[in-house]
């Protein structure tokens, strides 16, 4: 059994989707949803699904003993960032080498880096006049959105698309593919 922690900062539609996807799995258990924000709606979604939740504000999140002990408490083997806005500390990356992934709402390396999250990304895609956008799943390293790309899925855009339209098209890809990518990584890890 692979125990997953999902790290979130916001609404949590991807978090909820992942929880539902693995609800009946005999190989994967969502063991913890952790947020840096006590008011993240993702925590409500997790609690409704019966998943344990924890809140660690940034000052606590960067404390090595505190965070690593929390991961041990829930027997965490793998970490999924689903709309988590804090930079992952080096000590966590060392404790979980090639075991932390992130989703980004654009086709990296375009439109990544500090400050490029959520609606900001979709506004930048629109401003650049892109003909397509998509989602990227990548390994987490010590820099925002710079880890090795694992998977990308694309959708076409029209010149009339607003940032909201772009967000909606991209989010369809996240809901469809993100849990499948997680499952594929975990299966590959076991072989």
CSV table of C-alpha atoms in Angstrom, one decimal:
chain,number,residue,atom,x,y,z
A,1,UNK,CA,0.0,0.0,0.0
A,2,UNK,CA,1.3,3.4,-1.0
A,3,UNK,CA,0.3,6.2,1.4
A,4,UNK,CA,-0.1,9.5,-0.3
A,5,UNK,CA,-0.2,13.0,1.2
A,6,UNK,CA,-1.8,15.7,-0.9
A,7,UNK,CA,-0.6,19.2,-0.3
A,8,UNK,CA,-3.1,22.0,-1.0
A,9,UNK,CA,-3.5,25.7,-0.6
A,10,UNK,CA,-6.9,26.4,-2.1
A,11,UNK,CA,-10.2,25.2,-3.4
A,12,UNK,CA,-9.2,21.6,-3.8
A,13,UNK,CA,-11.1,20.3,-6.9
A,14,UNK,CA,-8.0,18.3,-7.9
A,15,UNK,CA,-7.6,17.0,-4.4
A,16,UNK,CA,-11.2,15.8,-4.3
A,17,UNK,CA,-10.8,14.2,-7.7
A,18,UNK,CA,-7.7,12.3,-6.6
A,19,UNK,CA,-9.5,11.2,-3.4
A,20,UNK,CA,-12.4,9.8,-5.3
A,21,UNK,CA,-10.2,8.2,-8.0
A,22,UNK,CA,-8.3,6.1,-5.4
A,23,UNK,CA,-11.2,5.6,-3.0
A,24,UNK,CA,-11.5,1.9,-3.8
A,25,UNK,CA,-7.8,1.2,-4.6
A,26,UNK,CA,-6.1,-1.7,-2.9
A,27,UNK,CA,-2.7,-0.2,-3.8
A,28,UNK,CA,-3.0,3.5,-3.0
A,29,UNK,CA,-4.4,5.2,0.1
A,30,UNK,CA,-4.9,9.0,0.5
A,31,UNK,CA,-3.7,9.2,4.1
A,32,UNK,CA,-3.4,12.9,4.6
A,33,UNK,CA,-4.4,16.3,3.1
A,34,UNK,CA,-2.1,19.0,4.3
A,35,UNK,CA,-2.6,22.7,3.8
A,36,UNK,CA,-0.6,25.9,4.6
A,37,UNK,CA,-4.0,27.7,4.9
A,38,UNK,CA,-6.6,26.9,7.5
A,39,UNK,CA,-9.3,28.3,5.3
A,40,UNK,CA,-8.5,26.2,2.3
A,41,UNK,CA,-11.7,24.7,1.0
A,42,UNK,CA,-9.7,21.6,0.0
A,43,UNK,CA,-9.7,20.7,3.8
A,44,UNK,CA,-13.5,20.7,3.8
A,45,UNK,CA,-13.6,18.4,0.8
A,46,UNK,CA,-11.1,16.0,2.4
A,47,UNK,CA,-12.9,15.9,5.7
A,48,UNK,CA,-16.2,15.1,3.9
A,49,UNK,CA,-14.4,12.2,2.3
A,50,UNK,CA,-13.1,11.0,5.6
A,51,UNK,CA,-9.5,11.9,4.9
A,52,UNK,CA,-7.3,13.2,7.8
A,53,UNK,CA,-6.3,16.8,7.5
A,54,UNK,CA,-3.5,19.0,9.0
A,55,UNK,CA,-2.7,22.7,8.7
A,56,UNK,CA,0.9,23.9,8.8
A,57,UNK,CA,1.3,27.6,8.2
A,58,UNK,CA,4.5,28.5,6.4
A,59,UNK,CA,6.5,29.2,9.6
A,60,UNK,CA,5.7,25.6,10.8
A,61,UNK,CA,5.9,24.0,7.3
A,62,UNK,CA,9.6,24.9,7.0
A,63,UNK,CA,10.5,23.3,10.4
A,64,UNK,CA,12.2,20.0,9.5
A,65,UNK,CA,11.3,18.0,12.6
A,66,UNK,CA,7.7,19.1,12.6
A,67,UNK,CA,7.0,18.3,8.9
A,68,UNK,CA,9.0,15.0,8.8
A,69,UNK,CA,7.4,13.7,12.0
A,70,UNK,CA,4.0,14.5,10.5
A,71,UNK,CA,4.8,12.6,7.4
A,72,UNK,CA,5.9,9.6,9.6
A,73,UNK,CA,2.8,9.8,11.7
A,74,UNK,CA,0.7,9.2,8.5
A,75,UNK,CA,3.2,6.7,7.0
A,76,UNK,CA,3.5,8.9,3.9
A,77,UNK,CA,5.4,7.3,1.0
A,78,UNK,CA,4.5,9.8,-1.8
A,79,UNK,CA,3.5,13.5,-1.9
A,80,UNK,CA,1.2,15.1,-4.5
A,81,UNK,CA,1.1,18.9,-4.8
A,82,UNK,CA,-2.3,19.9,-6.0
A,83,UNK,CA,-2.5,23.7,-6.0
A,84,UNK,CA,0.1,24.0,-3.2
A,85,UNK,CA,1.8,27.5,-3.3
A,86,UNK,CA,4.7,27.1,-0.9
A,87,UNK,CA,8.2,26.2,-2.2
A,88,UNK,CA,9.0,22.7,-0.9
A,89,UNK,CA,12.0,22.8,1.5
A,90,UNK,CA,15.2,21.0,0.5
A,91,UNK,CA,15.0,18.6,3.6
A,92,UNK,CA,11.6,17.3,2.3
A,93,UNK,CA,13.0,16.7,-1.2
A,94,UNK,CA,15.9,14.8,0.3
A,95,UNK,CA,13.6,12.7,2.5
A,96,UNK,CA,11.4,11.9,-0.5
A,97,UNK,CA,13.7,11.7,-3.6
A,98,UNK,CA,11.6,11.3,-6.8
A,99,UNK,CA,8.5,10.9,-4.6
A,100,UNK,CA,7.1,14.4,-4.8
A,101,UNK,CA,5.1,15.6,-7.9
A,102,UNK,CA,3.4,18.8,-8.8
A,103,UNK,CA,0.7,19.8,-11.3
A,104,UNK,CA,1.1,23.1,-13.2
A,105,UNK,CA,-1.7,24.7,-15.3
A,106,UNK,CA,0.4,25.3,-18.4
A,107,UNK,CA,2.9,23.6,-20.7
A,108,UNK,CA,6.2,24.0,-18.9
A,109,UNK,CA,8.7,25.5,-19.3
A,110,UNK,CA,6.4,28.2,-20.5
A,111,UNK,CA,4.5,30.2,-17.9
A,112,UNK,CA,6.2,28.7,-14.8
A,113,UNK,CA,8.1,30.0,-11.8
A,114,UNK,CA,7.4,32.1,-8.7
A,115,UNK,CA,4.1,33.9,-8.8
A,116,UNK,CA,2.8,31.8,-11.8
A,117,UNK,CA,-0.1,29.9,-10.4
A,118,UNK,CA,-3.8,29.7,-11.0
A,119,UNK,CA,-5.4,32.6,-12.8
A,120,UNK,CA,-2.1,34.4,-13.2
A,121,UNK,CA,-1.0,31.6,-15.6
A,122,UNK,CA,-4.1,31.7,-17.7
A,123,UNK,CA,-3.9,35.5,-18.0
A,124,UNK,CA,-0.3,35.1,-19.2
A,125,UNK,CA,-1.2,32.4,-21.7
A,126,UNK,CA,-3.9,34.8,-23.1
A,127,UNK,CA,-1.6,37.8,-23.2
A,128,UNK,CA,1.0,35.8,-25.1
A,129,UNK,CA,-1.6,34.8,-27.7
A,130,UNK,CA,-0.9,31.1,-27.3
A,131,UNK,CA,-2.7,28.7,-29.7
A,132,UNK,CA,-2.6,25.9,-27.1
A,133,UNK,CA,-2.2,25.4,-23.4
A,134,UNK,CA,-2.3,22.4,-21.1
A,135,UNK,CA,-1.2,20.9,-17.9
A,136,UNK,CA,2.1,19.6,-16.8
A,137,UNK,CA,2.9,17.0,-14.1
A,138,UNK,CA,6.5,17.2,-13.0
A,139,UNK,CA,8.9,16.1,-10.3
A,140,UNK,CA,9.5,18.6,-7.6
A,141,UNK,CA,13.0,20.0,-7.0
A,142,UNK,CA,14.2,23.1,-5.1
A,143,UNK,CA,12.8,25.6,-7.6
A,144,UNK,CA,9.3,26.5,-8.7
A,145,UNK,CA,8.2,24.5,-11.7
A,146,UNK,CA,11.8,23.5,-12.7
A,147,UNK,CA,11.6,19.7,-12.0
A,148,UNK,CA,11.7,17.1,-14.8
A,149,UNK,CA,8.5,16.9,-16.7
A,150,UNK,CA,6.6,13.6,-16.3
A,151,UNK,CA,3.6,14.2,-18.5
A,152,UNK,CA,1.9,16.9,-20.4
A,153,UNK,CA,-1.6,17.1,-22.0
A,154,UNK,CA,-2.7,19.9,-24.4
A,155,UNK,CA,-5.8,21.6,-25.5
A,156,UNK,CA,-6.2,24.1,-28.3
A,157,UNK,CA,-7.2,27.7,-27.8
A,158,UNK,CA,-9.0,30.2,-29.9
A,159,UNK,CA,-8.3,33.9,-30.1
A,160,UNK,CA,-11.7,34.6,-28.5
A,161,UNK,CA,-10.9,32.5,-25.4
A,162,UNK,CA,-10.8,34.6,-22.2
A,163,UNK,CA,-8.6,33.7,-19.3
A,164,UNK,CA,-11.6,32.1,-17.7
A,165,UNK,CA,-12.2,30.0,-20.9
A,166,UNK,CA,-8.5,29.0,-20.9
A,167,UNK,CA,-8.8,28.0,-17.2
A,168,UNK,CA,-11.9,25.9,-17.9
A,169,UNK,CA,-10.3,24.1,-20.8
A,170,UNK,CA,-7.1,23.4,-18.9
A,171,UNK,CA,-9.0,22.2,-15.8
A,172,UNK,CA,-10.8,19.5,-17.8
A,173,UNK,CA,-7.4,18.1,-18.6
A,174,UNK,CA,-6.4,18.1,-14.9
A,175,UNK,CA,-9.5,16.3,-13.8
A,176,UNK,CA,-9.2,13.7,-16.6
A,177,UNK,CA,-5.4,13.0,-16.4
A,178,UNK,CA,-3.9,13.9,-13.1
A,179,UNK,CA,-5.1,10.9,-11.1
A,180,UNK,CA,-4.1,8.6,-13.9
A,181,UNK,CA,-0.6,10.0,-14.0
A,182,UNK,CA,-0.3,9.5,-10.2
A,183,UNK,CA,-1.4,5.9,-10.6
A,184,UNK,CA,1.0,5.3,-13.4
A,185,UNK,CA,4.0,6.7,-11.4
A,186,UNK,CA,3.1,4.6,-8.4
A,187,UNK,CA,2.7,1.4,-10.5
A,188,UNK,CA,6.0,2.0,-12.2
A,189,UNK,CA,7.7,2.5,-8.9
A,190,UNK,CA,6.6,-0.9,-7.7
A,191,UNK,CA,8.2,-2.7,-10.7
